[in-house]
Amino acid sequence: MSRESEQRIACWLREDDERMAALRALAELALPDAWLAAGFVRNLVWDRLHGYSPPTPLNDLDVLHFDATDCSRASEQALEARLGARLARPWSVRNQARMHHRNGDPPYQDSIDAMRYWVELETAVAVRLVANDTLQIAAPFGLQSLLGGRLTPNPYRPRPQAFARRCADKGWLQRWPRLSKRSLREAVSPDDPLA
């Protein structure tokens, strides 16, 4: 993941007051291994690549965290309420220490490891606010595909039906028509940096 790509996305995030407010609200809770992920970063990048302003509204704010000491759904709901008290938004908190059960995967090691199992590469990007108001970006598959305006199935955990369903249900190609949808074969081509 290039430093230049990280800085570009960090700059876009800093220019978005709503996203920065969400990052600050999450940082205040000091949850273990906590990140805002999925559409939080992905949609912002796709909006910028398409020249959209204002940004596409988020359906929810996807919070990943990893806490093996309390894997209850009730704990996640309590965290959603605490975040909602700080910032009235539709928060969706998921403890990655339990999500492997629901997804039928081997246990995840941490939040970033969990993203390696997601359906498409471009969604597997997360950000958090750390010390000195620094933005830290995590992308287990890098940022090249996201910044390249691609929509790519995860070749490391192929689920073509889930990929097709998500593309259709979420209307990504209608909202961002300049995206290029890649096949699983294209995702593992010899010139692909992930291959």
PDB file of N, CA and C in Angstrom, residues 58-136:
ATOM      1  N   LEU A  58     -24.452   7.650   3.710  1.00  0.00           N
ATOM      2  CA  LEU A  58     -24.157   6.288   4.173  1.00  0.00           C
ATOM      3  C   LEU A  58     -25.406   5.664   4.788  1.00  0.00           C
ATOM      4  N   ASN A  59     -25.667   4.406   4.428  1.00  0.00           N
ATOM      5  CA  ASN A  59     -26.789   3.685   5.040  1.00  0.00           C
ATOM      6  C   ASN A  59     -26.521   3.407   6.508  1.00  0.00           C
ATOM      7  N   ASP A  60     -25.262   3.126   6.815  1.00  0.00           N
ATOM      8  CA  ASP A  60     -24.857   2.898   8.195  1.00  0.00           C
ATOM      9  C   ASP A  60     -23.359   3.142   8.330  1.00  0.00           C
ATOM     10  N   LEU A  61     -22.911   3.182   9.553  1.00  0.00           N
ATOM     11  CA  LEU A  61     -21.488   3.343   9.838  1.00  0.00           C
ATOM     12  C   LEU A  61     -20.995   2.007  10.387  1.00  0.00           C
ATOM     13  N   ASP A  62     -20.229   1.292   9.574  1.00  0.00           N
ATOM     14  CA  ASP A  62     -19.768  -0.049   9.925  1.00  0.00           C
ATOM     15  C   ASP A  62     -18.529   0.014  10.806  1.00  0.00           C
ATOM     16  N   VAL A  63     -18.703  -0.371  12.062  1.00  0.00           N
ATOM     17  CA  VAL A  63     -17.602  -0.405  13.026  1.00  0.00           C
ATOM     18  C   VAL A  63     -17.168  -1.852  13.223  1.00  0.00           C
ATOM     19  N   LEU A  64     -15.880  -2.095  12.998  1.00  0.00           N
ATOM     20  CA  LEU A  64     -15.280  -3.378  13.318  1.00  0.00           C
ATOM     21  C   LEU A  64     -14.473  -3.191  14.589  1.00  0.00           C
ATOM     22  N   HIS A  65     -14.526  -4.170  15.456  1.00  0.00           N
ATOM     23  CA  HIS A  65     -13.586  -4.186  16.575  1.00  0.00           C
ATOM     24  C   HIS A  65     -13.353  -5.639  16.932  1.00  0.00           C
ATOM     25  N   PHE A  66     -12.358  -5.869  17.760  1.00  0.00           N
ATOM     26  CA  PHE A  66     -12.011  -7.242  18.112  1.00  0.00           C
ATOM     27  C   PHE A  66     -11.811  -7.329  19.615  1.00  0.00           C
ATOM     28  N   ASP A  67     -12.747  -8.015  20.270  1.00  0.00           N
ATOM     29  CA  ASP A  67     -12.693  -8.164  21.723  1.00  0.00           C
ATOM     30  C   ASP A  67     -13.162  -9.568  22.084  1.00  0.00           C
ATOM     31  N   ALA A  68     -12.209 -10.473  22.291  1.00  0.00           N
ATOM     32  CA  ALA A  68     -12.533 -11.868  22.600  1.00  0.00           C
ATOM     33  C   ALA A  68     -13.112 -12.037  24.002  1.00  0.00           C
ATOM     34  N   THR A  69     -13.086 -11.000  24.835  1.00  0.00           N
ATOM     35  CA  THR A  69     -13.599 -11.121  26.208  1.00  0.00           C
ATOM     36  C   THR A  69     -15.113 -10.954  26.292  1.00  0.00           C
ATOM     37  N   ASP A  70     -15.741 -10.375  25.257  1.00  0.00           N
ATOM     38  CA  ASP A  70     -17.198 -10.194  25.274  1.00  0.00           C
ATOM     39  C   ASP A  70     -17.720 -10.258  23.844  1.00  0.00           C
ATOM     40  N   CYS A  71     -18.162 -11.418  23.449  1.00  0.00           N
ATOM     41  CA  CYS A  71     -18.615 -11.639  22.070  1.00  0.00           C
ATOM     42  C   CYS A  71     -20.134 -11.618  21.928  1.00  0.00           C
ATOM     43  N   SER A  72     -20.826 -10.997  22.850  1.00  0.00           N
ATOM     44  CA  SER A  72     -22.290 -11.017  22.812  1.00  0.00           C
ATOM     45  C   SER A  72     -22.848  -9.961  21.865  1.00  0.00           C
ATOM     46  N   ARG A  73     -23.979 -10.265  21.274  1.00  0.00           N
ATOM     47  CA  ARG A  73     -24.684  -9.286  20.446  1.00  0.00           C
ATOM     48  C   ARG A  73     -25.157  -8.117  21.315  1.00  0.00           C
ATOM     49  N   ALA A  74     -25.504  -8.405  22.566  1.00  0.00           N
ATOM     50  CA  ALA A  74     -25.949  -7.350  23.485  1.00  0.00           C
ATOM     51  C   ALA A  74     -24.854  -6.308  23.684  1.00  0.00           C
ATOM     52  N   SER A  75     -23.622  -6.755  23.750  1.00  0.00           N
ATOM     53  CA  SER A  75     -22.502  -5.819  23.891  1.00  0.00           C
ATOM     54  C   SER A  75     -22.396  -4.919  22.663  1.00  0.00           C
ATOM     55  N   GLU A  76     -22.560  -5.498  21.487  1.00  0.00           N
ATOM     56  CA  GLU A  76     -22.529  -4.689  20.257  1.00  0.00           C
ATOM     57  C   GLU A  76     -23.648  -3.658  20.263  1.00  0.00           C
ATOM     58  N   GLN A  77     -24.834  -4.066  20.687  1.00  0.00           N
ATOM     59  CA  GLN A  77     -25.967  -3.138  20.732  1.00  0.00           C
ATOM     60  C   GLN A  77     -25.730  -2.017  21.734  1.00  0.00           C
ATOM     61  N   ALA A  78     -25.097  -2.347  22.849  1.00  0.00           N
ATOM     62  CA  ALA A  78     -24.772  -1.314  23.841  1.00  0.00           C
ATOM     63  C   ALA A  78     -23.767  -0.320  23.262  1.00  0.00           C
ATOM     64  N   LEU A  79     -22.799  -0.819  22.505  1.00  0.00           N
ATOM     65  CA  LEU A  79     -21.823   0.065  21.865  1.00  0.00           C
ATOM     66  C   LEU A  79     -22.494   0.945  20.805  1.00  0.00           C
ATOM     67  N   GLU A  80     -23.428   0.380  20.056  1.00  0.00           N
ATOM     68  CA  GLU A  80     -24.171   1.182  19.072  1.00  0.00           C
ATOM     69  C   GLU A  80     -24.916   2.314  19.771  1.00  0.00           C
ATOM     70  N   ALA A  81     -25.510   2.013  20.933  1.00  0.00           N
ATOM     71  CA  ALA A  81     -26.232   3.048  21.688  1.00  0.00           C
ATOM     72  C   ALA A  81     -25.272   4.122  22.192  1.00  0.00           C
ATOM     73  N   ARG A  82     -24.113   3.709  22.698  1.00  0.00           N
ATOM     74  CA  ARG A  82     -23.127   4.683  23.184  1.00  0.00           C
ATOM     75  C   ARG A  82     -22.638   5.576  22.049  1.00  0.00           C
ATOM     76  N   LEU A  83     -22.377   4.986  20.902  1.00  0.00           N
ATOM     77  CA  LEU A  83     -21.946   5.784  19.748  1.00  0.00           C
ATOM     78  C   LEU A  83     -23.068   6.717  19.294  1.00  0.00           C
ATOM     79  N   GLY A  84     -24.296   6.204  19.283  1.00  0.00           N
ATOM     80  CA  GLY A  84     -25.447   7.023  18.894  1.00  0.00           C
ATOM     81  C   GLY A  84     -25.664   8.205  19.819  1.00  0.00           C
ATOM     82  N   ALA A  85     -25.323   8.053  21.093  1.00  0.00           N
ATOM     83  CA  ALA A  85     -25.434   9.161  22.042  1.00  0.00           C
ATOM     84  C   ALA A  85     -24.390  10.241  21.745  1.00  0.00           C
ATOM     85  N   ARG A  86     -23.252   9.834  21.195  1.00  0.00           N
ATOM     86  CA  ARG A  86     -22.198  10.786  20.844  1.00  0.00           C
ATOM     87  C   ARG A  86     -22.480  11.459  19.500  1.00  0.00           C
ATOM     88  N   LEU A  87     -23.017  10.652  18.564  1.00  0.00           N
ATOM     89  CA  LEU A  87     -23.268  11.148  17.214  1.00  0.00           C
ATOM     90  C   LEU A  87     -24.469  10.391  16.653  1.00  0.00           C
ATOM     91  N   ALA A  88     -25.540  11.107  16.408  1.00  0.00           N
ATOM     92  CA  ALA A  88     -26.785  10.477  15.952  1.00  0.00           C
ATOM     93  C   ALA A  88     -26.663  10.028  14.493  1.00  0.00           C
ATOM     94  N   ARG A  89     -26.204   8.815  14.340  1.00  0.00           N
ATOM     95  CA  ARG A  89     -26.052   8.191  13.019  1.00  0.00           C
ATOM     96  C   ARG A  89     -26.432   6.720  13.143  1.00  0.00           C
ATOM     97  N   PRO A  90     -26.679   6.042  12.030  1.00  0.00           N
ATOM     98  CA  PRO A  90     -27.006   4.609  12.091  1.00  0.00           C
ATOM     99  C   PRO A  90     -25.738   3.748  12.235  1.00  0.00           C
ATOM    100  N   TRP A  91     -25.316   3.502  13.457  1.00  0.00           N
ATOM    101  CA  TRP A  91     -24.108   2.738  13.743  1.00  0.00           C
ATOM    102  C   TRP A  91     -24.379   1.239  13.640  1.00  0.00           C
ATOM    103  N   SER A  92     -23.429   0.506  13.118  1.00  0.00           N
ATOM    104  CA  SER A  92     -23.504  -0.955  13.051  1.00  0.00           C
ATOM    105  C   SER A  92     -22.177  -1.508  13.562  1.00  0.00           C
ATOM    106  N   VAL A  93     -22.190  -1.996  14.795  1.00  0.00           N
ATOM    107  CA  VAL A  93     -20.978  -2.482  15.447  1.00  0.00           C
ATOM    108  C   VAL A  93     -20.952  -4.007  15.378  1.00  0.00           C
ATOM    109  N   ARG A  94     -19.827  -4.548  14.927  1.00  0.00           N
ATOM    110  CA  ARG A  94     -19.661  -6.003  14.863  1.00  0.00           C
ATOM    111  C   ARG A  94     -18.294  -6.384  15.429  1.00  0.00           C
ATOM    112  N   ASN A  95     -18.342  -7.210  16.458  1.00  0.00           N
ATOM    113  CA  ASN A  95     -17.130  -7.722  17.085  1.00  0.00           C
ATOM    114  C   ASN A  95     -16.595  -8.862  16.216  1.00  0.00           C
ATOM    115  N   GLN A  96     -15.455  -8.659  15.616  1.00  0.00           N
ATOM    116  CA  GLN A  96     -14.896  -9.649  14.700  1.00  0.00           C
ATOM    117  C   GLN A  96     -14.420 -10.914  15.424  1.00  0.00           C
ATOM    118  N   ALA A  97     -14.363 -10.887  16.739  1.00  0.00           N
ATOM    119  CA  ALA A  97     -14.018 -12.087  17.500  1.00  0.00           C
ATOM    120  C   ALA A  97     -15.139 -13.119  17.445  1.00  0.00           C
ATOM    121  N   ARG A  98     -16.346 -12.705  17.025  1.00  0.00           N
ATOM    122  CA  ARG A  98     -17.462 -13.648  16.920  1.00  0.00           C
ATOM    123  C   ARG A  98     -17.972 -13.847  15.496  1.00  0.00           C
ATOM    124  N   MET A  99     -17.611 -12.969  14.582  1.00  0.00           N
ATOM    125  CA  MET A  99     -18.228 -12.984  13.253  1.00  0.00           C
ATOM    126  C   MET A  99     -17.854 -14.205  12.417  1.00  0.00           C
ATOM    127  N   HIS A 100     -16.737 -14.850  12.712  1.00  0.00           N
ATOM    128  CA  HIS A 100     -16.375 -16.041  11.945  1.00  0.00           C
ATOM    129  C   HIS A 100     -17.422 -17.142  12.099  1.00  0.00           C
ATOM    130  N   HIS A 101     -18.089 -17.205  13.264  1.00  0.00           N
ATOM    131  CA  HIS A 101     -19.144 -18.202  13.468  1.00  0.00           C
ATOM    132  C   HIS A 101     -20.276 -17.982  12.463  1.00  0.00           C
ATOM    133  N   ARG A 102     -20.705 -16.757  12.349  1.00  0.00           N
ATOM    134  CA  ARG A 102     -21.802 -16.432  11.435  1.00  0.00           C
ATOM    135  C   ARG A 102     -21.417 -16.660   9.979  1.00  0.00           C
ATOM    136  N   ASN A 103     -20.157 -16.396   9.651  1.00  0.00           N
ATOM    137  CA  ASN A 103     -19.709 -16.449   8.259  1.00  0.00           C
ATOM    138  C   ASN A 103     -19.146 -17.805   7.836  1.00  0.00           C
ATOM    139  N   GLY A 104     -19.007 -18.738   8.786  1.00  0.00           N
ATOM    140  CA  GLY A 104     -18.480 -20.052   8.450  1.00  0.00           C
ATOM    141  C   GLY A 104     -17.000 -20.048   8.099  1.00  0.00           C
ATOM    142  N   ASP A 105     -16.245 -19.165   8.703  1.00  0.00           N
ATOM    143  CA  ASP A 105     -14.816 -19.031   8.445  1.00  0.00           C
ATOM    144  C   ASP A 105     -14.024 -19.556   9.635  1.00  0.00           C
ATOM    145  N   PRO A 106     -12.717 -19.781   9.447  1.00  0.00           N
ATOM    146  CA  PRO A 106     -11.883 -20.055  10.621  1.00  0.00           C
ATOM    147  C   PRO A 106     -11.840 -18.794  11.493  1.00  0.00           C
ATOM    148  N   PRO A 107     -11.515 -18.931  12.776  1.00  0.00           N
ATOM    149  CA  PRO A 107     -11.473 -17.746  13.646  1.00  0.00           C
ATOM    150  C   PRO A 107     -10.550 -16.669  13.086  1.00  0.00           C
ATOM    151  N   TYR A 108     -11.024 -15.428  13.158  1.00  0.00           N
ATOM    152  CA  TYR A 108     -10.216 -14.297  12.726  1.00  0.00           C
ATOM    153  C   TYR A 108      -9.205 -13.962  13.818  1.00  0.00           C
ATOM    154  N   GLN A 109      -8.064 -13.468  13.409  1.00  0.00           N
ATOM    155  CA  GLN A 109      -7.018 -13.094  14.353  1.00  0.00           C
ATOM    156  C   GLN A 109      -7.217 -11.685  14.892  1.00  0.00           C
ATOM    157  N   ASP A 110      -7.824 -10.814  14.068  1.00  0.00           N
ATOM    158  CA  ASP A 110      -8.070  -9.424  14.440  1.00  0.00           C
ATOM    159  C   ASP A 110      -9.019  -8.834  13.394  1.00  0.00           C
ATOM    160  N   SER A 111      -9.299  -7.562  13.520  1.00  0.00           N
ATOM    161  CA  SER A 111     -10.249  -6.920  12.595  1.00  0.00           C
ATOM    162  C   SER A 111      -9.745  -6.919  11.161  1.00  0.00           C
ATOM    163  N   ILE A 112      -8.467  -6.690  10.962  1.00  0.00           N
ATOM    164  CA  ILE A 112      -7.915  -6.644   9.606  1.00  0.00           C
ATOM    165  C   ILE A 112      -7.961  -8.028   8.977  1.00  0.00           C
ATOM    166  N   ASP A 113      -7.649  -9.053   9.749  1.00  0.00           N
ATOM    167  CA  ASP A 113      -7.743 -10.421   9.239  1.00  0.00           C
ATOM    168  C   ASP A 113      -9.173 -10.723   8.805  1.00  0.00           C
ATOM    169  N   ALA A 114     -10.152 -10.268   9.539  1.00  0.00           N
ATOM    170  CA  ALA A 114     -11.555 -10.496   9.184  1.00  0.00           C
ATOM    171  C   ALA A 114     -11.884  -9.915   7.812  1.00  0.00           C
ATOM    172  N   MET A 115     -11.321  -8.755   7.495  1.00  0.00           N
ATOM    173  CA  MET A 115     -11.609  -8.125   6.201  1.00  0.00           C
ATOM    174  C   MET A 115     -11.079  -8.954   5.034  1.00  0.00           C
ATOM    175  N   ARG A 116     -10.097  -9.804   5.261  1.00  0.00           N
ATOM    176  CA  ARG A 116      -9.549 -10.657   4.192  1.00  0.00           C
ATOM    177  C   ARG A 116     -10.593 -11.642   3.664  1.00  0.00           C
ATOM    178  N   TYR A 117     -11.678 -11.828   4.398  1.00  0.00           N
ATOM    179  CA  TYR A 117     -12.726 -12.768   4.005  1.00  0.00           C
ATOM    180  C   TYR A 117     -13.913 -12.077   3.344  1.00  0.00           C
ATOM    181  N   TRP A 118     -13.873 -10.776   3.211  1.00  0.00           N
ATOM    182  CA  TRP A 118     -15.006 -10.044   2.651  1.00  0.00           C
ATOM    183  C   TRP A 118     -15.180 -10.355   1.170  1.00  0.00           C
ATOM    184  N   VAL A 119     -16.357 -10.104   0.668  1.00  0.00           N
ATOM    185  CA  VAL A 119     -16.744 -10.527  -0.679  1.00  0.00           C
ATOM    186  C   VAL A 119     -15.978  -9.806  -1.778  1.00  0.00           C
ATOM    187  N   GLU A 120     -15.789  -8.491  -1.655  1.00  0.00           N
ATOM    188  CA  GLU A 120     -15.071  -7.750  -2.687  1.00  0.00           C
ATOM    189  C   GLU A 120     -13.896  -6.996  -2.076  1.00  0.00           C
ATOM    190  N   LEU A 121     -12.859  -6.833  -2.891  1.00  0.00           N
ATOM    191  CA  LEU A 121     -11.618  -6.225  -2.414  1.00  0.00           C
ATOM    192  C   LEU A 121     -11.797  -4.778  -1.982  1.00  0.00           C
ATOM    193  N   GLU A 122     -12.574  -4.028  -2.719  1.00  0.00           N
ATOM    194  CA  GLU A 122     -12.680  -2.579  -2.490  1.00  0.00           C
ATOM    195  C   GLU A 122     -13.415  -2.233  -1.196  1.00  0.00           C
ATOM    196  N   THR A 123     -14.184  -3.148  -0.669  1.00  0.00           N
ATOM    197  CA  THR A 123     -14.877  -2.917   0.594  1.00  0.00           C
ATOM    198  C   THR A 123     -13.950  -3.145   1.781  1.00  0.00           C
ATOM    199  N   ALA A 124     -12.903  -3.919   1.583  1.00  0.00           N
ATOM    200  CA  ALA A 124     -11.974  -4.282   2.661  1.00  0.00           C
ATOM    201  C   ALA A 124     -10.955  -3.170   2.911  1.00  0.00           C
ATOM    202  N   VAL A 125     -11.472  -2.017   3.304  1.00  0.00           N
ATOM    203  CA  VAL A 125     -10.647  -0.860   3.635  1.00  0.00           C
ATOM    204  C   VAL A 125     -11.255  -0.239   4.893  1.00  0.00           C
ATOM    205  N   ALA A 126     -10.396   0.101   5.840  1.00  0.00           N
ATOM    206  CA  ALA A 126     -10.868   0.652   7.105  1.00  0.00           C
ATOM    207  C   ALA A 126      -9.980   1.819   7.522  1.00  0.00           C
ATOM    208  N   VAL A 127     -10.513   2.632   8.418  1.00  0.00           N
ATOM    209  CA  VAL A 127      -9.771   3.791   8.910  1.00  0.00           C
ATOM    210  C   VAL A 127     -10.109   3.994  10.382  1.00  0.00           C
ATOM    211  N   ARG A 128      -9.148   4.542  11.107  1.00  0.00           N
ATOM    212  CA  ARG A 128      -9.396   4.930  12.495  1.00  0.00           C
ATOM    213  C   ARG A 128      -8.544   6.145  12.818  1.00  0.00           C
ATOM    214  N   LEU A 129      -8.971   6.859  13.843  1.00  0.00           N
ATOM    215  CA  LEU A 129      -8.261   8.027  14.346  1.00  0.00           C
ATOM    216  C   LEU A 129      -7.423   7.573  15.530  1.00  0.00           C
ATOM    217  N   VAL A 130      -6.137   7.844  15.477  1.00  0.00           N
ATOM    218  CA  VAL A 130      -5.232   7.439  16.560  1.00  0.00           C
ATOM    219  C   VAL A 130      -4.597   8.691  17.162  1.00  0.00           C
ATOM    220  N   ALA A 131      -3.567   8.491  17.962  1.00  0.00           N
ATOM    221  CA  ALA A 131      -2.923   9.594  18.676  1.00  0.00           C
ATOM    222  C   ALA A 131      -2.549  10.748  17.753  1.00  0.00           C
ATOM    223  N   ASN A 132      -2.581  11.937  18.304  1.00  0.00           N
ATOM    224  CA  ASN A 132      -2.223  13.169  17.577  1.00  0.00           C
ATOM    225  C   ASN A 132      -3.099  13.428  16.372  1.00  0.00           C
ATOM    226  N   ASP A 133      -4.361  12.961  16.438  1.00  0.00           N
ATOM    227  CA  ASP A 133      -5.326  13.204  15.360  1.00  0.00           C
ATOM    228  C   ASP A 133      -4.845  12.629  14.021  1.00  0.00           C
ATOM    229  N   THR A 134      -4.136  11.513  14.093  1.00  0.00           N
ATOM    230  CA  THR A 134      -3.605  10.850  12.902  1.00  0.00           C
ATOM    231  C   THR A 134      -4.604   9.826  12.386  1.00  0.00           C
ATOM    232  N   LEU A 135      -4.798   9.804  11.081  1.00  0.00           N
ATOM    233  CA  LEU A 135      -5.649   8.784  10.467  1.00  0.00           C
ATOM    234  C   LEU A 135      -4.791   7.591  10.082  1.00  0.00           C
ATOM    235  N   GLN A 136      -5.226   6.421  10.500  1.00  0.00           N
ATOM    236  CA  GLN A 136      -4.548   5.172  10.146  1.00  0.00           C
ATOM    237  C   GLN A 136      -5.479   4.389   9.231  1.00  0.00           C
TER     238      GLN A 136
END
